[in-house]
């Protein structure tokens, strides 16, 4: 009997040892959320091969990827470029299903490292059908309201998360010093102080960093928040003649005083990533600028998130692009870029970088620095614990609350530049009750035009069928008294104007949508038939002109014939905000965050310049009061 008991004890002991061994084998330190962040990163990196590390440094556009690509190449990140969507008019469910399929591929790799998915949510979740489209930054700077921008960030984060995406390439904190630049509408102001204040968007997107948190370390406040990206580092708003991707000639003092302060603030607020600019500083392309990317951003500013390239950014280090890709990769990675947008051919990139590391041209320490930073962001985001998306936030896309917020932003972003010929002849606010009014102009009934670039597609669109929202024409119709007859004629001729007895006219004209280099302009004129419409209508009828544009444009020749002039910038999907202020339900409060020039020959011209002689100066904006009845 004693032998039997001893045998049973032995079996139990062996069984216990086997169970403990299995449990120990199944325990993975880097997957344990109770472990310190540094310990998790160190444990995971100790198990990674060079191929797995380089895979984490790659970001590919979704159109070139399958779940097997994610698994077999250990890909760290995907993105949707402007217009890169799972389906036309895709629903939240279609977005979530697509992203979860890619995530399954990433998690099925040897170490199961989750991927991070990025998108250009630069004025709301602007790639997604039915999402709320907020005013572009050029209008938000006018509000001088950081709290409003923070609330917009929080709303945007909810809509981005609703589609399963965890990473937004925003905010753009460029200081646009020349409106000829095609990206000027992505900038809040020519004044760095306004741009600094608007870094509150980071807190809206990521959550408010706790008071006791370490500074310059990435922060994310839960599953309703997204990782943010401060861009484009650095000086992109100061290029010569406002030419996109061009050279910024600047002293070290001026760089630190004008273009750098917003990055300091964004980093203090825990921004997760920083995107490098296509442009150059004093002849050196930023994608190869080790002194600014590694020594200053990572060293002096102690930024602990990861640095990401722009779309094919390292390809642009040579001319023609991609001419010497090995050189480009060497220069870009050694400069300090951690994650590289290689939207099309990731195999070429990984093969070349592997060879450069094996030849010790790119040190292994540089690869480890990049991967450590990427993993730090992923762990901070909670991706290892919650890698998959769900539909719990689907009803947030374009919800009433967010549209009301966008409408508020539109109201506060409008700038009244002229209101009659003297104080006792003010035209605005307009009476809601009038026998017959005219609405004219190319932009009055075009949702695509009032949203601008980076809306559903990269360059924006024309028409009212791409997403949901309220055109300015429909807003006017909804605001005036039911007895008021509203006539819409996009470009009325003289005979039409003479044959109708209009009480007043609202003319809505401006720029057509554009993005990046396609928006570079040497003349900054409103395209025809805009000027003709202003001339014809305002010459025959008392008129208010509403300008839809991404920047100040040539308006001086027409001002004398206009009774009231409003800068509405690129207001987005909620055109009702324009009518709210035109008709006095709310007063005009916006103040120019950009100098409005008389002639393009004056450019560049910013407040404080010795040759400052504007049509409307920085900070200008007439005000009106709310009127309870009309």
Coordinates of C-alpha atoms in Angstrom, one line a residue:
X1 CA 0.0 0.0 0.0
X2 CA 2.8 2.4 0.9
X3 CA 4.4 1.8 -2.5
X4 CA 1.2 2.6 -4.2
X5 CA 0.9 5.8 -2.2
X6 CA 4.4 6.8 -3.0
X7 CA 3.8 6.1 -6.7
X8 CA 0.7 8.3 -6.6
X9 CA 2.6 11.1 -4.9
X10 CA 5.3 10.8 -7.5
X11 CA 2.8 11.0 -10.3
X12 CA 1.1 14.0 -8.7
X13 CA 4.5 15.7 -8.3
X14 CA 5.4 15.1 -11.9
X15 CA 2.0 16.3 -13.1
X16 CA 2.4 19.5 -11.0
X17 CA 5.9 20.1 -12.5
X18 CA 4.6 19.6 -16.0
X19 CA 1.7 21.9 -15.4
X20 CA 4.0 24.5 -14.0
X21 CA 6.4 24.1 -16.9
X22 CA 3.5 24.5 -19.4
X23 CA 2.2 27.6 -17.5
X24 CA 5.7 29.1 -17.5
X25 CA 6.0 28.4 -21.2
X26 CA 2.6 30.0 -21.9
X27 CA 3.4 33.1 -19.9
X28 CA 4.7 35.8 -22.2
X29 CA 6.1 38.8 -20.3
X30 CA 5.5 41.4 -23.0
X31 CA 1.8 40.4 -23.1
X32 CA 1.4 40.9 -19.4
X33 CA -0.2 44.4 -18.8
X34 CA 0.9 44.3 -15.1
X35 CA 4.5 44.5 -16.1
X36 CA 6.3 47.9 -16.4
X37 CA 6.3 49.4 -19.9
X38 CA 10.1 49.3 -20.2
X39 CA 10.2 45.6 -19.2
X40 CA 7.5 44.7 -21.8
X41 CA 9.4 46.5 -24.5
X42 CA 12.8 45.0 -23.5
X43 CA 11.3 41.4 -23.3
X44 CA 9.6 41.7 -26.7
X45 CA 12.7 43.2 -28.5
X46 CA 14.9 40.5 -27.1
X47 CA 12.9 37.9 -29.0
X48 CA 12.7 39.8 -32.3
X49 CA 14.7 39.0 -35.4
X50 CA 16.0 41.7 -37.7
X51 CA 13.3 41.0 -40.2
X52 CA 10.6 41.4 -37.5
X53 CA 12.2 44.7 -36.4
X54 CA 12.3 46.1 -39.9
X55 CA 8.7 44.9 -40.5
X56 CA 7.6 47.1 -37.6
X57 CA 9.2 50.1 -39.3
X58 CA 7.1 49.8 -42.4
X59 CA 3.7 51.5 -43.1
X60 CA 1.9 50.4 -46.3
X61 CA -1.3 51.7 -47.9
X62 CA -4.2 49.2 -47.4
X63 CA -4.7 48.8 -51.2
X64 CA -1.4 46.8 -51.4
X65 CA -1.9 44.5 -48.4
X66 CA -3.6 41.2 -47.4
X67 CA -3.7 39.5 -44.1
X68 CA -1.0 37.2 -45.2
X69 CA 1.2 40.1 -46.1
X70 CA 0.8 41.3 -42.5
X71 CA 1.7 37.9 -41.1
X72 CA 4.6 37.0 -43.4
X73 CA 6.3 40.4 -43.4
X74 CA 5.6 41.4 -39.8
X75 CA 4.2 44.7 -41.0
X76 CA 3.9 47.3 -38.2
X77 CA 1.4 49.7 -39.7
X78 CA -1.1 50.4 -42.4
X79 CA -2.7 53.6 -43.7
X80 CA -5.5 54.9 -45.8
X81 CA -4.3 57.7 -48.1
X82 CA -6.9 60.2 -49.3
X83 CA -9.7 58.2 -51.0
X84 CA -8.2 54.8 -50.1
X85 CA -11.4 53.2 -48.7
X86 CA -12.7 49.6 -48.4
X87 CA -15.7 50.5 -50.6
X88 CA -17.3 53.7 -52.0
X89 CA -19.6 55.0 -49.3
X90 CA -18.3 52.3 -46.9
X91 CA -20.1 51.9 -43.6
X92 CA -18.5 51.7 -40.2
X93 CA -19.0 48.0 -40.3
X94 CA -17.1 47.6 -43.5
X95 CA -14.2 49.7 -42.2
X96 CA -14.1 47.7 -38.9
X97 CA -14.3 44.3 -40.7
X98 CA -11.5 45.3 -43.1
X99 CA -9.2 46.6 -40.3
X100 CA -9.9 43.6 -38.1
X101 CA -8.9 41.2 -41.0
X102 CA -5.6 43.0 -41.3
X103 CA -5.2 42.9 -37.5
X104 CA -5.8 39.1 -37.6
X105 CA -2.9 38.8 -40.0
X106 CA -0.6 40.8 -37.8
X107 CA -1.5 38.9 -34.7
X108 CA -1.0 35.5 -36.4
X109 CA 2.7 36.3 -36.9
X110 CA 5.2 34.6 -34.7
X111 CA 5.2 37.2 -32.0
X112 CA 1.7 38.5 -32.5
X113 CA 2.6 42.2 -32.5
X114 CA -0.6 44.2 -33.4
X115 CA -0.5 46.7 -36.2
X116 CA -1.5 50.4 -35.9
X117 CA -3.7 51.9 -38.7
X118 CA -3.4 55.5 -39.7
X119 CA -5.5 58.0 -41.6
X120 CA -5.6 61.7 -42.5
X121 CA -8.4 62.9 -40.2
X122 CA -7.4 66.5 -40.6
X123 CA -10.8 68.2 -40.3
X124 CA -12.9 65.5 -38.9
X125 CA -12.8 61.9 -40.2
X126 CA -12.7 63.4 -43.6
X127 CA -12.2 60.2 -45.7
X128 CA -15.3 58.6 -44.4
X129 CA -18.8 58.8 -45.9
X130 CA -21.3 60.7 -43.7
X131 CA -18.6 61.8 -41.2
X132 CA -18.8 65.3 -39.7
X133 CA -16.5 67.6 -41.7
X134 CA -15.3 70.4 -39.5
X135 CA -13.8 73.7 -40.8
X136 CA -10.2 73.5 -42.0
X137 CA -7.5 74.8 -39.7
X138 CA -7.4 78.2 -41.4
X139 CA -10.9 78.9 -40.1
X140 CA -10.3 77.4 -36.7
X141 CA -7.4 79.8 -36.1
X142 CA -9.8 82.7 -36.5
X143 CA -11.8 81.5 -33.5
X144 CA -8.8 81.8 -31.2
X145 CA -10.6 79.2 -29.1
X146 CA -8.4 76.3 -28.0
X147 CA -11.2 74.7 -26.1
X148 CA -13.3 74.5 -29.2
X149 CA -10.4 72.9 -31.1
X150 CA -10.0 70.4 -28.2
X151 CA -13.7 69.5 -28.4
X152 CA -13.3 69.0 -32.2
X153 CA -10.4 66.7 -31.5
X154 CA -12.4 64.6 -29.1
X155 CA -15.3 64.3 -31.6
X156 CA -12.9 63.4 -34.4
X157 CA -11.3 60.7 -32.2
X158 CA -14.7 59.1 -31.6
X159 CA -15.6 59.0 -35.3
X160 CA -12.1 57.7 -36.2
X161 CA -12.4 54.9 -33.6
X162 CA -15.9 54.2 -34.8
X163 CA -14.3 52.8 -38.0
X164 CA -11.6 50.8 -36.1
X165 CA -8.8 53.2 -36.8
X166 CA -6.4 54.1 -34.0
X167 CA -4.1 56.8 -35.4
X168 CA -4.8 60.2 -37.0
X169 CA -2.2 62.2 -39.0
X170 CA -3.2 65.4 -37.2
X171 CA -2.7 68.2 -36.2
X172 CA -0.8 70.2 -38.8
X173 CA 1.0 72.8 -36.8
X174 CA 2.8 74.6 -39.7
X175 CA 3.0 78.3 -39.4
X176 CA 2.0 79.4 -42.9
X177 CA 4.0 82.6 -43.8
X178 CA 2.9 82.9 -47.4
X179 CA -0.7 82.2 -48.6
X180 CA 0.6 81.1 -52.0
X181 CA 1.4 77.8 -50.4
X182 CA -1.1 75.1 -51.4
X183 CA -1.3 73.8 -47.8
X184 CA -1.9 77.2 -46.1
X185 CA -5.5 76.1 -45.2
X186 CA -3.9 73.3 -43.1
X187 CA -2.3 76.0 -40.9
X188 CA -4.1 77.8 -38.1
X189 CA -2.3 81.1 -38.6
X190 CA 0.8 83.1 -39.7
X191 CA 1.2 83.8 -35.9
X192 CA 3.1 81.1 -34.0
X193 CA 1.3 82.0 -30.8
X194 CA -2.1 81.1 -32.3
X195 CA -0.7 77.9 -33.7
X196 CA 0.8 77.0 -30.3
X197 CA -2.6 77.4 -28.6
X198 CA -4.3 75.1 -31.1
X199 CA -2.1 72.2 -30.1
X200 CA -5.0 71.5 -27.8
X201 CA -6.2 69.4 -30.7
X202 CA -3.6 66.8 -29.4
X203 CA -5.4 66.7 -26.0
X204 CA -8.7 66.3 -27.8
X205 CA -7.5 63.4 -29.9
X206 CA -5.4 61.6 -27.3
X207 CA -6.9 62.7 -24.0
X208 CA -5.7 65.2 -21.4
X209 CA -2.3 64.0 -20.2
X210 CA -2.4 63.5 -16.4
X211 CA -0.6 66.1 -14.3
X212 CA 1.8 63.5 -12.8
X213 CA 2.6 61.9 -16.2
X214 CA 6.2 62.0 -17.6
X215 CA 6.5 64.8 -20.1
X216 CA 7.4 64.1 -23.8
X217 CA 6.2 60.5 -23.4
X218 CA 3.3 59.3 -25.6
X219 CA 0.0 59.3 -24.0
X220 CA -3.4 57.8 -24.9
X221 CA -6.5 58.0 -22.8
X222 CA -8.4 54.9 -23.7
X223 CA -10.3 53.2 -26.5
X224 CA -12.2 56.4 -27.4
X225 CA -9.0 58.2 -28.2
X226 CA -6.5 58.0 -31.1
X227 CA -2.8 58.5 -31.4
X228 CA -2.0 62.0 -32.8
X229 CA 0.7 63.2 -35.2
X230 CA 2.3 66.6 -35.1
X231 CA 3.3 67.6 -38.6
X232 CA 5.2 68.5 -40.7
X233 CA 8.5 68.8 -38.8
X234 CA 9.7 71.5 -39.3
X235 CA 9.4 74.9 -41.2
X236 CA 7.1 73.7 -44.0
X237 CA 5.0 76.9 -43.8
X238 CA 8.0 79.1 -44.5
X239 CA 9.2 77.9 -47.9
X240 CA 10.4 80.4 -50.5
X241 CA 7.5 81.9 -52.4
X242 CA 5.1 79.5 -50.7
X243 CA 6.1 76.7 -53.0
X244 CA 5.2 73.3 -51.6
X245 CA 8.0 71.0 -50.6
X246 CA 10.5 73.8 -51.3
X247 CA 13.3 75.3 -49.3
X248 CA 12.9 77.3 -46.1
X249 CA 15.7 79.8 -45.7
X250 CA 15.8 80.7 -42.0
X251 CA 18.1 81.6 -39.2
X252 CA 18.4 79.3 -36.2
X253 CA 16.8 82.0 -34.0
X254 CA 13.9 82.4 -36.4
X255 CA 13.3 78.7 -36.7
X256 CA 13.1 78.4 -32.9
X257 CA 11.0 81.5 -32.5
X258 CA 8.4 80.9 -35.3
X259 CA 8.3 77.3 -36.5
X260 CA 9.4 75.2 -33.5
X261 CA 7.2 76.4 -30.5
X262 CA 4.1 74.4 -31.4
X263 CA 6.2 71.2 -31.5
X264 CA 7.4 71.9 -28.0
X265 CA 3.8 72.3 -26.8
X266 CA 2.6 69.2 -28.7
X267 CA 5.4 67.1 -27.2
X268 CA 4.6 68.3 -23.7
X269 CA 1.0 67.2 -24.3
X270 CA 2.1 63.7 -25.0
X271 CA 1.8 63.6 -28.8
X272 CA 2.5 60.1 -29.9
X273 CA 4.2 60.7 -33.3
X274 CA 5.8 63.4 -35.3
X275 CA 5.8 63.4 -39.2
X276 CA 8.7 64.8 -41.1
X277 CA 8.2 67.5 -43.7
X278 CA 9.0 67.1 -47.4
X279 CA 10.5 70.6 -47.4
X280 CA 14.1 71.6 -46.7
X281 CA 15.8 73.8 -44.1
X282 CA 18.5 76.0 -45.7
X283 CA 19.0 73.5 -48.5
X284 CA 18.9 70.3 -46.5
X285 CA 15.9 68.1 -46.9
X286 CA 14.2 67.4 -43.6
X287 CA 14.0 63.6 -44.3
X288 CA 17.8 63.5 -44.1
X289 CA 18.3 66.1 -41.4
X290 CA 19.8 64.2 -38.5
X291 CA 20.6 67.4 -36.7
X292 CA 17.0 68.4 -36.3
X293 CA 15.3 65.0 -36.2
X294 CA 17.7 63.1 -33.9
X295 CA 19.8 65.7 -32.1
X296 CA 17.1 68.3 -31.5
X297 CA 13.7 66.6 -31.6
X298 CA 14.7 63.4 -29.9
X299 CA 17.7 64.8 -28.0
X300 CA 17.0 68.4 -26.9
X301 CA 13.2 68.1 -26.8
X302 CA 13.4 64.5 -25.5
X303 CA 10.5 63.3 -27.7
X304 CA 9.9 59.6 -26.8
X305 CA 7.3 58.8 -29.5
X306 CA 8.1 57.7 -33.0
X307 CA 9.0 59.8 -36.0
X308 CA 7.3 58.9 -39.2
X309 CA 8.1 59.9 -42.8
X310 CA 5.6 61.5 -45.1
X311 CA 4.2 59.5 -48.1
X312 CA 7.2 58.3 -50.0
X313 CA 9.1 60.9 -48.2
X314 CA 12.5 59.3 -48.4
X315 CA 12.1 58.7 -52.2
X316 CA 12.2 62.5 -52.5
X317 CA 15.8 62.7 -51.1
X318 CA 17.0 62.2 -54.7
X319 CA 16.0 63.7 -58.0
X320 CA 14.4 62.0 -59.9
X321 CA 12.5 60.5 -57.0
X322 CA 13.6 57.0 -56.1
X323 CA 16.7 57.4 -58.3
X324 CA 19.1 56.1 -55.6
X325 CA 16.9 54.3 -53.2
X326 CA 19.7 52.7 -51.2
X327 CA 21.1 56.1 -50.5
X328 CA 17.7 57.5 -49.6
X329 CA 17.0 54.7 -47.1
X330 CA 20.5 55.1 -45.5
X331 CA 20.1 58.9 -45.1
X332 CA 16.5 58.7 -43.9
X333 CA 16.9 56.0 -41.3
X334 CA 20.2 57.4 -40.0
X335 CA 18.6 60.8 -39.8
X336 CA 16.2 59.4 -37.2
X337 CA 13.0 58.3 -39.1
X338 CA 11.5 55.4 -37.2
X339 CA 8.5 54.4 -39.4
X340 CA 8.6 54.8 -43.1
X341 CA 5.6 55.2 -45.4
X342 CA 6.4 52.8 -48.3
X343 CA 2.9 52.6 -49.7
X344 CA 3.7 50.3 -52.6
X345 CA 6.9 48.3 -52.5
X346 CA 7.7 47.3 -49.0
X347 CA 9.8 44.3 -50.1
X348 CA 12.3 46.6 -51.8
X349 CA 12.6 48.7 -48.7
X350 CA 13.0 45.8 -46.3
X351 CA 15.6 44.1 -48.5
X352 CA 17.7 47.2 -48.9
X353 CA 17.5 48.2 -45.2
X354 CA 18.4 44.6 -44.2
X355 CA 21.5 44.8 -46.4
X356 CA 22.5 48.2 -45.0
X357 CA 22.3 46.8 -41.4
X358 CA 24.3 43.7 -42.3
X359 CA 26.9 45.9 -43.9
X360 CA 26.9 48.1 -40.7
X361 CA 26.0 51.2 -42.8
X362 CA 22.9 51.6 -40.7
X363 CA 23.8 50.6 -37.1
X364 CA 21.7 48.1 -35.3
X365 CA 21.3 50.6 -32.5
X366 CA 19.4 52.9 -34.9
X367 CA 17.0 50.0 -35.7
X368 CA 16.5 49.2 -32.0
X369 CA 15.8 52.9 -31.3
X370 CA 13.1 53.0 -34.0
X371 CA 11.5 49.7 -32.9
X372 CA 11.6 50.7 -29.2
X373 CA 9.7 53.9 -30.0
X374 CA 7.1 52.2 -32.2
X375 CA 6.5 49.5 -29.5
X376 CA 6.3 52.2 -26.8
X377 CA 3.4 53.9 -28.7
X378 CA 1.6 50.5 -29.3
X379 CA 1.9 49.5 -25.7
X380 CA 0.8 52.9 -24.5
X381 CA -2.2 52.7 -26.8
X382 CA -3.3 49.4 -25.2
X383 CA -3.1 47.6 -28.6
X384 CA -1.7 44.4 -27.1
X385 CA -4.7 44.1 -24.7
X386 CA -7.4 45.4 -27.2
X387 CA -6.1 44.9 -30.7
X388 CA -9.5 44.4 -32.4
X389 CA -12.2 47.1 -33.2
X390 CA -15.9 46.8 -32.6
X391 CA -19.0 48.6 -33.6
X392 CA -19.8 50.2 -30.2
X393 CA -19.1 53.7 -31.5
X394 CA -20.7 53.3 -35.0
X395 CA -23.5 55.7 -34.2
X396 CA -20.9 58.5 -33.5
X397 CA -20.2 59.0 -37.2
X398 CA -21.9 62.2 -38.3
X399 CA -24.0 62.2 -35.2
X400 CA -26.2 65.2 -34.3
X401 CA -23.9 66.3 -31.4
X402 CA -20.9 66.4 -33.7
X403 CA -22.7 68.3 -36.4
X404 CA -23.8 70.9 -33.9
X405 CA -20.2 71.3 -32.8
X406 CA -19.1 71.8 -36.4
X407 CA -21.9 74.3 -36.9
X408 CA -20.6 76.2 -33.8
X409 CA -17.1 76.1 -35.2
X410 CA -18.4 77.6 -38.5
X411 CA -20.2 80.4 -36.8
X412 CA -17.1 81.3 -34.8
X413 CA -14.7 81.0 -37.8
X414 CA -16.5 83.6 -40.0
X415 CA -14.8 87.0 -40.4
X416 CA -16.9 90.1 -41.3
X417 CA -14.6 92.2 -43.4
X418 CA -17.1 94.9 -44.6
X419 CA -20.6 95.8 -43.4
X420 CA -21.9 98.7 -45.4
X421 CA -20.2 102.0 -46.2
X422 CA -20.5 103.5 -42.8
X423 CA -21.7 102.4 -39.3
X424 CA -25.2 103.7 -39.9
X425 CA -25.6 101.8 -43.2
X426 CA -24.8 98.2 -41.9
X427 CA -26.2 95.5 -44.2
X428 CA -25.8 92.6 -41.7
X429 CA -27.5 91.0 -40.1
X430 CA -29.9 90.3 -43.0
X431 CA -33.6 90.4 -42.5
X432 CA -35.2 87.0 -42.6
X433 CA -38.4 88.4 -43.9
X434 CA -38.1 89.9 -47.4
X435 CA -40.3 89.5 -50.5
X436 CA -37.6 88.0 -52.7
X437 CA -33.9 87.3 -52.4
X438 CA -31.3 86.1 -54.7
X439 CA -28.6 83.5 -53.9
X440 CA -25.9 83.2 -56.5
X441 CA -22.4 81.9 -57.0
X442 CA -20.6 78.6 -57.8
X443 CA -20.1 77.8 -54.1
X444 CA -23.6 78.4 -52.8
X445 CA -25.0 74.9 -53.6
X446 CA -21.9 72.8 -53.6
X447 CA -21.0 70.8 -50.5
X448 CA -17.7 69.6 -52.0
X449 CA -16.6 73.2 -52.6
X450 CA -17.4 74.3 -49.1
X451 CA -15.5 71.4 -47.6
X452 CA -12.3 71.8 -49.8
X453 CA -9.4 69.4 -50.2
X454 CA -8.8 66.4 -48.0
X455 CA -12.6 65.5 -48.1
X456 CA -13.5 62.0 -49.2
X457 CA -10.6 62.2 -51.7
X458 CA -7.2 63.7 -51.5
X459 CA -8.0 66.7 -53.8
X460 CA -11.6 67.1 -52.6
X461 CA -14.6 67.0 -54.9
X462 CA -17.4 68.9 -56.5
X463 CA -21.1 68.3 -55.8
X464 CA -23.5 67.2 -53.1
X465 CA -23.4 63.4 -53.5
X466 CA -20.1 62.5 -51.9
X467 CA -21.2 62.9 -48.3
X468 CA -23.9 64.4 -46.1
X469 CA -24.2 67.9 -44.9
X470 CA -25.9 71.2 -45.5
X471 CA -25.1 73.6 -48.3
X472 CA -25.1 77.3 -47.7
X473 CA -28.1 77.6 -50.1
X474 CA -30.1 75.0 -48.1
X475 CA -29.1 76.7 -44.9
X476 CA -30.4 80.1 -46.2
X477 CA -33.7 78.5 -47.3
X478 CA -34.1 76.9 -43.8
X479 CA -33.4 80.2 -42.1
X480 CA -35.5 82.8 -43.9
X481 CA -39.2 83.4 -43.2
X482 CA -41.5 81.0 -45.0
X483 CA -43.0 83.9 -46.9
X484 CA -39.6 84.9 -48.4
X485 CA -39.0 83.6 -51.9
X486 CA -35.4 82.4 -52.4
X487 CA -34.2 82.3 -56.0
X488 CA -31.0 80.5 -56.9
X489 CA -29.1 81.3 -60.0
X490 CA -25.4 80.4 -60.1
X491 CA -24.3 83.1 -62.5
X492 CA -27.2 85.4 -63.4
X493 CA -26.9 87.7 -66.4
X494 CA -27.9 91.3 -66.6
X495 CA -31.4 90.6 -68.1
X496 CA -32.2 88.2 -65.3
X497 CA -31.2 90.7 -62.7
X498 CA -33.2 93.5 -64.3
X499 CA -36.3 91.4 -64.7
X500 CA -36.5 90.5 -61.0
X501 CA -37.0 92.8 -58.0
X502 CA -34.7 91.4 -55.4
X503 CA -34.5 92.8 -51.9
X504 CA -30.9 91.7 -51.6
X505 CA -28.5 89.1 -52.9
X506 CA -26.1 86.6 -51.3
X507 CA -23.2 85.8 -53.5
X508 CA -21.1 82.7 -52.5
X509 CA -17.9 82.3 -54.6
X510 CA -14.3 81.2 -54.0
X511 CA -11.6 78.7 -54.7
X512 CA -12.1 75.2 -56.1
X513 CA -10.9 72.3 -53.9
X514 CA -7.2 71.4 -53.9
X515 CA -4.5 69.9 -51.8
X516 CA -0.7 70.2 -51.4
X517 CA 1.2 71.2 -54.6
X518 CA -2.0 71.4 -56.7
X519 CA -3.0 74.4 -54.6
X520 CA 0.2 76.4 -55.0
X521 CA -0.8 79.6 -56.7
X522 CA 1.2 82.6 -58.0
X523 CA -1.9 84.9 -58.5
X524 CA -4.4 83.9 -55.7
X525 CA -7.3 85.0 -57.9
X526 CA -10.9 83.7 -57.5
X527 CA -11.5 81.6 -60.6
X528 CA -14.2 82.6 -63.1
X529 CA -17.1 82.9 -63.1
X530 CA -16.7 84.1 -59.5
X531 CA -15.5 87.6 -60.2
X532 CA -18.1 88.0 -63.0
X533 CA -20.8 87.0 -60.6
X534 CA -19.7 89.5 -58.1
X535 CA -19.5 92.3 -60.7
X536 CA -22.9 91.5 -62.3
X537 CA -24.9 90.9 -59.1
X538 CA -23.4 93.6 -56.9
X539 CA -23.7 96.1 -59.7
X540 CA -27.4 95.6 -59.8
X541 CA -28.5 94.4 -56.3
X542 CA -27.6 95.2 -52.7
X543 CA -25.3 92.3 -52.0
X544 CA -23.3 90.4 -49.4
X545 CA -20.4 88.3 -50.8
X546 CA -19.3 85.2 -48.9
X547 CA -15.8 84.0 -49.9
X548 CA -15.0 80.3 -49.6
X549 CA -11.3 79.8 -49.7
X550 CA -8.3 78.2 -48.0
X551 CA -6.5 81.6 -47.6
X552 CA -6.9 85.3 -48.4
X553 CA -7.5 85.8 -52.1
X554 CA -7.5 88.8 -54.4
X555 CA -10.7 90.7 -53.5
X556 CA -9.5 94.4 -53.5
X557 CA -10.8 95.2 -57.0
X558 CA -14.4 94.3 -56.0
X559 CA -14.6 95.6 -52.4
X560 CA -16.1 99.0 -53.4
X561 CA -19.0 97.4 -55.2
X562 CA -19.8 95.0 -52.3
X563 CA -22.1 96.0 -49.5
X564 CA -21.0 93.4 -47.1
X565 CA -18.0 90.9 -47.3
X566 CA -17.5 87.7 -45.3
X567 CA -14.5 85.4 -45.2
X568 CA -15.9 81.9 -44.6
X569 CA -12.7 79.9 -45.3
X570 CA -13.5 76.2 -45.9
X571 CA -16.4 75.7 -43.5
X572 CA -17.0 72.0 -44.0
X573 CA -20.3 70.1 -44.0
X574 CA -22.3 72.3 -41.8
X575 CA -23.3 75.3 -44.0
X576 CA -26.1 76.2 -41.5
X577 CA -23.4 77.9 -39.4
X578 CA -23.0 80.5 -42.2
X579 CA -26.7 81.3 -42.3
X580 CA -26.8 81.4 -38.5
X581 CA -24.6 84.5 -38.5
X582 CA -25.7 86.1 -41.8
X583 CA -29.2 86.4 -40.4
X584 CA -28.3 87.4 -36.8
X585 CA -29.1 84.3 -34.8
X586 CA -25.5 84.7 -33.7
X587 CA -23.1 87.6 -34.0
X588 CA -19.9 87.8 -36.0
X589 CA -16.9 87.4 -33.6
X590 CA -14.1 86.0 -35.8
X591 CA -10.8 87.9 -36.1
X592 CA -8.3 87.4 -39.0
X593 CA -5.5 84.9 -38.1
X594 CA -3.9 85.8 -41.4
X595 CA -3.1 89.1 -43.1
X596 CA -5.4 89.9 -46.0
X597 CA -3.1 91.4 -48.7
X598 CA -4.0 94.0 -51.3
X599 CA -1.9 92.6 -54.1
X600 CA 0.1 89.4 -54.4
X601 CA 3.1 91.6 -55.2
X602 CA 3.2 92.3 -51.5
X603 CA 3.8 88.7 -50.6
X604 CA 5.2 87.3 -48.4
X605 CA 3.8 89.8 -45.9
X606 CA 3.1 89.1 -42.3
X607 CA 2.2 91.2 -39.3
X608 CA 5.2 93.0 -38.0
X609 CA 7.0 93.2 -41.4
X610 CA 8.5 96.6 -42.3
X611 CA 6.5 96.7 -45.5
X612 CA 3.2 95.8 -43.9
X613 CA 0.4 97.5 -45.8
X614 CA -2.6 95.1 -45.8
X615 CA -6.1 95.4 -47.2
X616 CA -7.4 94.0 -43.9
X617 CA -4.8 93.6 -41.1
X618 CA -4.1 90.6 -38.9
X619 CA -6.7 90.6 -36.1
X620 CA -9.3 92.5 -38.1
X621 CA -12.9 91.5 -37.9
X622 CA -16.1 93.5 -37.5
X623 CA -18.6 92.4 -35.0
X624 CA -22.4 92.2 -35.0
X625 CA -24.9 91.5 -32.2
X626 CA -27.4 88.7 -32.0
X627 CA -30.8 89.8 -33.0
X628 CA -33.9 88.1 -31.6
X629 CA -36.3 88.9 -34.4
X630 CA -36.1 89.9 -38.0

